[in-house]
Amino acid sequence: MSDLQGRVAIVTGGAAGIGRATALLFARAGARVVVADRAEEAARAVVAEIEREGGEAMFQHVDVSREEDCAAMVKAAVERFGRLDIAFNNAGMPGRVSKTEDQGFAHWHRIIDVNLNGVFHCMVHELRAMKEHGGSIVNTASVAGVRGAPFSSAYAASKHGVIGLTRSAAREYGRYGIRINAICPGVVKTAMAEELATASPPGTADALLAASILRRPGEPEEAAELVMWLCSDKASFVAGAHYMIDGGLTA
């Protein structure tokens, strides 16, 4: 498989879960990959796995809530590989499970800083790097970005914002050959999903699965396949869209 041969991709939150699965898939498709994360040891393990398989990758430390980290990430990608063609803005954090009045202002600002401002910080610098030759950007939203999420209002607000940002920027940058889309995962087997399930009232995760069509959690690799398609030429007519990958939870 060589759908991305010669292209350069950034994956934030690349150390685990959907980010890790996507970084590996990109590399297997021929892309050179920047695995960006705060978790250095786990991210370097992903880089090592890519290199063992014959691919090319590098680690970049990034806290997406810090604009200067995102600028440095894009700069490092271009300096190492010469260009930037693909960006998967996937880094995020789960919200606190509580009533809106109890979410707390500090928690609210932290969720928005990581999940929404983080995507914006990345996109500003990615777009500047792609304007001359085009590219593809995929942002991670959530099923909570298209419907209410009781007891997770900060998280839901951040993910609604990601979809609004995705659609708005897509309308601006299509003229430069840059396609911008989002994915909206439901329950996927990741550490973050496990953390959220543990913090939620007993039975919440089971109820979500029971409400879905397929009645099972997704695998990170299944989400990665969607990201891969959106970043490939096979999705050349797809822009400004947000794709549900939730086992039919929102059907």
mmCIF file of C-alpha atoms in Angstrom:
data_model
loop_
_atom_site.group_PDB
_atom_site.id
_atom_site.type_symbol
_atom_site.label_atom_id
_atom_site.label_comp_id
_atom_site.label_asym_id
_atom_site.label_seq_id
_atom_site.Cartn_x
_atom_site.Cartn_y
_atom_site.Cartn_z
ATOM 1 C CA MET A 1 0.000 0.000 0.000
ATOM 2 C CA SER A 2 1.470 3.379 -1.007
ATOM 3 C CA ASP A 3 -1.461 5.809 -1.047
ATOM 4 C CA LEU A 4 0.592 8.407 0.847
ATOM 5 C CA GLN A 5 3.986 7.712 -0.664
ATOM 6 C CA GLY A 6 6.316 10.685 -0.271
ATOM 7 C CA ARG A 7 3.922 12.733 1.828
ATOM 8 C CA VAL A 8 4.638 14.204 5.240
ATOM 9 C CA ALA A 9 2.115 13.870 8.058
ATOM 10 C CA ILE A 10 1.753 15.205 11.590
ATOM 11 C CA VAL A 11 -0.287 13.276 14.149
ATOM 12 C CA THR A 12 -0.961 14.969 17.486
ATOM 13 C CA GLY A 13 -1.865 12.682 20.341
ATOM 14 C CA GLY A 14 0.168 10.145 18.393
ATOM 15 C CA ALA A 15 1.415 8.174 21.386
ATOM 16 C CA ALA A 16 -1.724 6.112 21.991
ATOM 17 C CA GLY A 17 -5.216 5.205 20.883
ATOM 18 C CA ILE A 18 -6.520 6.524 17.580
ATOM 19 C CA GLY A 19 -3.438 8.714 17.137
ATOM 20 C CA ARG A 20 -1.032 5.790 17.456
ATOM 21 C CA ALA A 21 -3.093 3.619 15.096
ATOM 22 C CA THR A 22 -3.213 6.433 12.543
ATOM 23 C CA ALA A 23 0.518 7.194 12.739
ATOM 24 C CA LEU A 24 1.277 3.536 12.053
ATOM 25 C CA LEU A 25 -1.211 3.384 9.184
ATOM 26 C CA PHE A 26 0.154 6.564 7.614
ATOM 27 C CA ALA A 27 3.682 5.164 7.739
ATOM 28 C CA ARG A 28 2.603 1.848 6.226
ATOM 29 C CA ALA A 29 1.029 3.851 3.397
ATOM 30 C CA GLY A 30 4.370 5.511 2.661
ATOM 31 C CA ALA A 31 4.142 8.773 4.601
ATOM 32 C CA ARG A 32 6.905 10.199 6.752
ATOM 33 C CA VAL A 33 5.311 10.834 10.124
ATOM 34 C CA VAL A 34 5.776 13.301 12.964
ATOM 35 C CA VAL A 35 4.484 11.601 16.115
ATOM 36 C CA ALA A 36 3.598 14.551 18.355
ATOM 37 C CA ASP A 37 2.591 14.151 21.976
ATOM 38 C CA ARG A 38 3.401 15.129 25.552
ATOM 39 C CA ALA A 39 4.020 11.467 26.451
ATOM 40 C CA GLU A 40 7.579 11.187 25.156
ATOM 41 C CA GLU A 41 8.315 7.573 26.050
ATOM 42 C CA ALA A 42 5.129 6.224 24.473
ATOM 43 C CA ALA A 43 5.505 8.448 21.404
ATOM 44 C CA ARG A 44 9.110 7.380 20.879
ATOM 45 C CA ALA A 45 7.914 3.769 21.061
ATOM 46 C CA VAL A 46 5.561 4.504 18.155
ATOM 47 C CA VAL A 47 8.443 6.056 16.203
ATOM 48 C CA ALA A 48 10.563 2.973 16.895
ATOM 49 C CA GLU A 49 7.765 0.687 15.711
ATOM 50 C CA ILE A 50 7.469 2.648 12.474
ATOM 51 C CA GLU A 51 11.216 2.463 11.926
ATOM 52 C CA ARG A 52 11.280 -1.286 12.586
ATOM 53 C CA GLU A 53 8.722 -1.668 9.818
ATOM 54 C CA GLY A 54 10.960 0.293 7.434
ATOM 55 C CA GLY A 55 9.184 3.635 7.700
ATOM 56 C CA GLU A 56 10.486 7.072 8.603
ATOM 57 C CA ALA A 57 9.252 9.037 11.613
ATOM 58 C CA MET A 58 10.289 11.506 14.273
ATOM 59 C CA PHE A 59 9.080 12.447 17.731
ATOM 60 C CA GLN A 60 8.062 15.995 18.587
ATOM 61 C CA HIS A 61 7.026 17.084 22.060
ATOM 62 C CA VAL A 62 3.887 19.197 21.922
ATOM 63 C CA ASP A 63 1.352 20.560 24.368
ATOM 64 C CA VAL A 64 -1.318 21.718 21.939
ATOM 65 C CA SER A 65 -2.671 24.233 24.448
ATOM 66 C CA ARG A 66 0.584 26.152 23.904
ATOM 67 C CA GLU A 67 0.623 27.954 20.546
ATOM 68 C CA GLU A 68 4.418 28.122 20.580
ATOM 69 C CA ASP A 69 4.617 24.316 20.835
ATOM 70 C CA CYS A 70 2.381 23.948 17.785
ATOM 71 C CA ALA A 71 4.470 26.428 15.808
ATOM 72 C CA ALA A 72 7.626 24.531 16.743
ATOM 73 C CA MET A 73 6.002 21.230 15.746
ATOM 74 C CA VAL A 74 5.204 22.397 12.220
ATOM 75 C CA LYS A 75 8.594 24.040 11.868
ATOM 76 C CA ALA A 76 10.335 20.826 12.927
ATOM 77 C CA ALA A 77 8.312 18.786 10.428
ATOM 78 C CA VAL A 78 9.223 21.079 7.541
ATOM 79 C CA GLU A 79 12.877 21.302 8.573
ATOM 80 C CA ARG A 80 13.201 17.509 8.834
ATOM 81 C CA PHE A 81 11.104 16.408 5.877
ATOM 82 C CA GLY A 82 10.927 19.490 3.645
ATOM 83 C CA ARG A 83 7.155 20.029 3.585
ATOM 84 C CA LEU A 84 3.834 19.254 5.265
ATOM 85 C CA ASP A 85 0.990 17.527 3.420
ATOM 86 C CA ILE A 86 -1.220 15.967 6.099
ATOM 87 C CA ALA A 87 -2.200 16.853 9.653
ATOM 88 C CA PHE A 88 -4.333 14.813 12.019
ATOM 89 C CA ASN A 89 -5.183 17.085 14.947
ATOM 90 C CA ASN A 90 -6.190 14.408 17.381
ATOM 91 C CA ALA A 91 -4.823 15.413 20.804
ATOM 92 C CA GLY A 92 -7.515 15.903 23.412
ATOM 93 C CA MET A 93 -8.655 15.197 26.941
ATOM 94 C CA PRO A 94 -11.905 13.959 28.508
ATOM 95 C CA GLY A 95 -14.177 16.214 30.452
ATOM 96 C CA ARG A 96 -15.147 16.058 34.103
ATOM 97 C CA VAL A 97 -18.355 14.141 34.732
ATOM 98 C CA SER A 98 -20.543 16.541 36.710
ATOM 99 C CA LYS A 99 -23.438 18.945 36.383
ATOM 100 C CA THR A 100 -22.710 22.098 34.417
ATOM 101 C CA GLU A 101 -22.796 24.273 37.539
ATOM 102 C CA ASP A 102 -20.165 22.016 39.113
ATOM 103 C CA GLN A 103 -17.794 21.731 36.127
ATOM 104 C CA GLY A 104 -15.612 24.488 37.518
ATOM 105 C CA PHE A 105 -14.107 27.432 35.678
ATOM 106 C CA ALA A 106 -10.560 26.070 35.773
ATOM 107 C CA HIS A 107 -11.738 22.767 34.288
ATOM 108 C CA TRP A 108 -13.773 24.570 31.626
ATOM 109 C CA HIS A 109 -10.789 26.635 30.515
ATOM 110 C CA ARG A 110 -8.461 23.613 30.469
ATOM 111 C CA ILE A 111 -10.849 21.559 28.319
ATOM 112 C CA ILE A 112 -11.311 24.424 25.863
ATOM 113 C CA ASP A 113 -7.558 25.113 25.821
ATOM 114 C CA VAL A 114 -6.696 21.544 24.857
ATOM 115 C CA ASN A 115 -9.637 20.319 22.790
ATOM 116 C CA LEU A 116 -10.558 23.487 20.888
ATOM 117 C CA ASN A 117 -7.761 26.024 21.183
ATOM 118 C CA GLY A 118 -5.316 23.171 20.612
ATOM 119 C CA VAL A 119 -6.858 22.372 17.235
ATOM 120 C CA PHE A 120 -6.853 26.071 16.334
ATOM 121 C CA HIS A 121 -3.201 26.496 17.352
ATOM 122 C CA CYS A 122 -2.194 23.546 15.190
ATOM 123 C CA MET A 123 -4.285 24.572 12.203
ATOM 124 C CA VAL A 124 -2.929 28.122 12.052
ATOM 125 C CA HIS A 125 0.595 26.853 11.467
ATOM 126 C CA GLU A 126 -0.387 23.821 9.386
ATOM 127 C CA LEU A 127 -2.406 25.978 6.998
ATOM 128 C CA ARG A 128 0.494 28.356 6.509
ATOM 129 C CA ALA A 129 2.750 25.410 5.675
ATOM 130 C CA MET A 130 0.253 23.932 3.196
ATOM 131 C CA LYS A 131 -0.982 27.014 1.326
ATOM 132 C CA GLU A 132 1.558 26.801 -1.494
ATOM 133 C CA HIS A 133 0.903 23.161 -2.417
ATOM 134 C CA GLY A 134 -2.332 22.037 -0.756
ATOM 135 C CA GLY A 135 -2.929 19.270 1.726
ATOM 136 C CA SER A 136 -5.403 17.559 4.015
ATOM 137 C CA ILE A 137 -6.293 18.260 7.635
ATOM 138 C CA VAL A 138 -8.471 16.028 9.801
ATOM 139 C CA ASN A 139 -9.599 17.126 13.263
ATOM 140 C CA THR A 140 -10.911 14.836 15.983
ATOM 141 C CA ALA A 141 -14.329 15.926 17.211
ATOM 142 C CA SER A 142 -16.762 13.487 18.868
ATOM 143 C CA VAL A 143 -20.347 12.308 18.949
ATOM 144 C CA ALA A 144 -20.513 14.934 21.714
ATOM 145 C CA GLY A 145 -19.888 17.491 18.985
ATOM 146 C CA VAL A 146 -23.241 16.838 17.320
ATOM 147 C CA ARG A 147 -25.540 16.279 20.286
ATOM 148 C CA GLY A 148 -25.799 17.129 23.946
ATOM 149 C CA ALA A 149 -23.622 15.276 26.434
ATOM 150 C CA PRO A 150 -25.218 15.476 29.903
ATOM 151 C CA PHE A 151 -22.689 15.956 32.701
ATOM 152 C CA SER A 152 -19.937 16.710 30.171
ATOM 153 C CA SER A 153 -20.878 20.194 29.028
ATOM 154 C CA ALA A 154 -17.306 21.515 28.765
ATOM 155 C CA TYR A 155 -16.243 18.548 26.646
ATOM 156 C CA ALA A 156 -19.328 18.807 24.428
ATOM 157 C CA ALA A 157 -18.814 22.545 23.937
ATOM 158 C CA SER A 158 -15.191 21.979 22.912
ATOM 159 C CA LYS A 159 -16.143 19.326 20.363
ATOM 160 C CA HIS A 160 -19.009 21.376 18.924
ATOM 161 C CA GLY A 161 -16.392 24.085 18.483
ATOM 162 C CA VAL A 162 -14.052 21.738 16.620
ATOM 163 C CA ILE A 163 -16.773 20.994 14.077
ATOM 164 C CA GLY A 164 -17.551 24.699 13.629
ATOM 165 C CA LEU A 165 -13.870 25.490 13.194
ATOM 166 C CA THR A 166 -13.444 22.624 10.725
ATOM 167 C CA ARG A 167 -16.355 23.672 8.526
ATOM 168 C CA SER A 168 -15.484 27.365 8.587
ATOM 169 C CA ALA A 169 -11.802 26.883 7.750
ATOM 170 C CA ALA A 170 -12.696 24.396 5.023
ATOM 171 C CA ARG A 171 -14.709 27.088 3.262
ATOM 172 C CA GLU A 172 -11.750 29.462 3.415
ATOM 173 C CA TYR A 173 -8.937 27.154 2.323
ATOM 174 C CA GLY A 174 -10.460 24.983 -0.397
ATOM 175 C CA ARG A 175 -9.172 27.535 -2.915
ATOM 176 C CA TYR A 176 -5.642 26.577 -1.852
ATOM 177 C CA GLY A 177 -6.245 22.885 -2.408
ATOM 178 C CA ILE A 178 -6.496 22.197 1.323
ATOM 179 C CA ARG A 179 -9.260 19.837 2.402
ATOM 180 C CA ILE A 180 -10.334 20.059 6.040
ATOM 181 C CA ASN A 181 -12.623 17.488 7.643
ATOM 182 C CA ALA A 182 -13.414 16.038 11.064
ATOM 183 C CA ILE A 183 -14.143 12.645 12.534
ATOM 184 C CA CYS A 184 -16.659 12.095 15.335
ATOM 185 C CA PRO A 185 -15.817 8.928 17.255
ATOM 186 C CA GLY A 186 -18.236 7.288 19.627
ATOM 187 C CA VAL A 187 -17.074 4.675 22.125
ATOM 188 C CA VAL A 188 -13.649 3.503 20.958
ATOM 189 C CA LYS A 189 -11.248 1.283 22.918
ATOM 190 C CA THR A 190 -8.774 3.908 24.097
ATOM 191 C CA ALA A 191 -7.294 4.844 27.450
ATOM 192 C CA MET A 192 -9.230 8.109 27.372
ATOM 193 C CA ALA A 193 -12.519 6.272 26.836
ATOM 194 C CA GLU A 194 -11.696 3.957 29.743
ATOM 195 C CA GLU A 195 -10.896 6.958 31.929
ATOM 196 C CA LEU A 196 -14.208 8.585 31.055
ATOM 197 C CA ALA A 197 -16.131 5.345 31.648
ATOM 198 C CA THR A 198 -14.541 4.958 35.073
ATOM 199 C CA ALA A 199 -15.524 8.503 36.031
ATOM 200 C CA SER A 200 -19.109 8.126 34.790
ATOM 201 C CA PRO A 201 -22.018 6.665 36.758
ATOM 202 C CA PRO A 202 -22.056 2.837 36.701
ATOM 203 C CA GLY A 203 -23.619 1.424 33.565
ATOM 204 C CA THR A 204 -23.129 4.546 31.430
ATOM 205 C CA ALA A 205 -20.744 2.920 28.952
ATOM 206 C CA ASP A 206 -22.940 -0.171 28.656
ATOM 207 C CA ALA A 207 -25.975 2.019 28.021
ATOM 208 C CA LEU A 208 -24.177 3.847 25.210
ATOM 209 C CA LEU A 209 -23.203 0.580 23.573
ATOM 210 C CA ALA A 210 -26.734 -0.770 23.935
ATOM 211 C CA ALA A 211 -28.050 2.362 22.212
ATOM 212 C CA SER A 212 -25.782 1.911 19.207
ATOM 213 C CA ILE A 213 -26.560 -0.188 16.150
ATOM 214 C CA LEU A 214 -23.504 -2.424 16.328
ATOM 215 C CA ARG A 215 -23.555 -2.729 20.136
ATOM 216 C CA ARG A 216 -19.798 -2.891 20.526
ATOM 217 C CA PRO A 217 -16.959 -0.430 21.023
ATOM 218 C CA GLY A 218 -14.847 0.546 18.050
ATOM 219 C CA GLU A 219 -11.188 -0.309 17.617
ATOM 220 C CA PRO A 220 -8.616 2.511 17.202
ATOM 221 C CA GLU A 221 -7.629 0.961 13.874
ATOM 222 C CA GLU A 222 -11.170 1.361 12.560
ATOM 223 C CA ALA A 223 -11.051 5.098 13.232
ATOM 224 C CA ALA A 224 -7.554 5.259 11.714
ATOM 225 C CA GLU A 225 -8.871 3.769 8.474
ATOM 226 C CA LEU A 226 -11.370 6.622 8.189
ATOM 227 C CA VAL A 227 -8.652 9.225 8.822
ATOM 228 C CA MET A 228 -6.440 7.500 6.250
ATOM 229 C CA TRP A 229 -9.186 7.655 3.648
ATOM 230 C CA LEU A 230 -9.933 11.320 4.334
ATOM 231 C CA CYS A 231 -6.239 12.175 3.905
ATOM 232 C CA SER A 232 -5.834 10.180 0.694
ATOM 233 C CA ASP A 233 -6.639 11.111 -2.882
ATOM 234 C CA LYS A 234 -9.591 8.723 -2.686
ATOM 235 C CA ALA A 235 -11.399 11.445 -0.704
ATOM 236 C CA SER A 236 -10.411 14.222 -3.108
ATOM 237 C CA PHE A 237 -13.987 15.561 -3.298
ATOM 238 C CA VAL A 238 -14.590 15.551 0.469
ATOM 239 C CA ALA A 239 -14.248 18.857 2.304
ATOM 240 C CA GLY A 240 -15.897 20.567 5.262
ATOM 241 C CA ALA A 241 -17.497 17.331 6.423
ATOM 242 C CA HIS A 242 -17.699 15.619 9.798
ATOM 243 C CA TYR A 243 -17.917 11.853 9.725
ATOM 244 C CA MET A 244 -19.584 9.797 12.433
ATOM 245 C CA ILE A 245 -17.671 6.673 13.446
ATOM 246 C CA ASP A 246 -19.785 5.578 16.367
ATOM 247 C CA GLY A 247 -21.272 2.185 15.578
ATOM 248 C CA GLY A 248 -24.568 3.878 14.753
ATOM 249 C CA LEU A 249 -24.984 5.601 18.123
ATOM 250 C CA THR A 250 -26.263 8.807 16.536
ATOM 251 C CA ALA A 251 -28.280 7.191 13.743
#
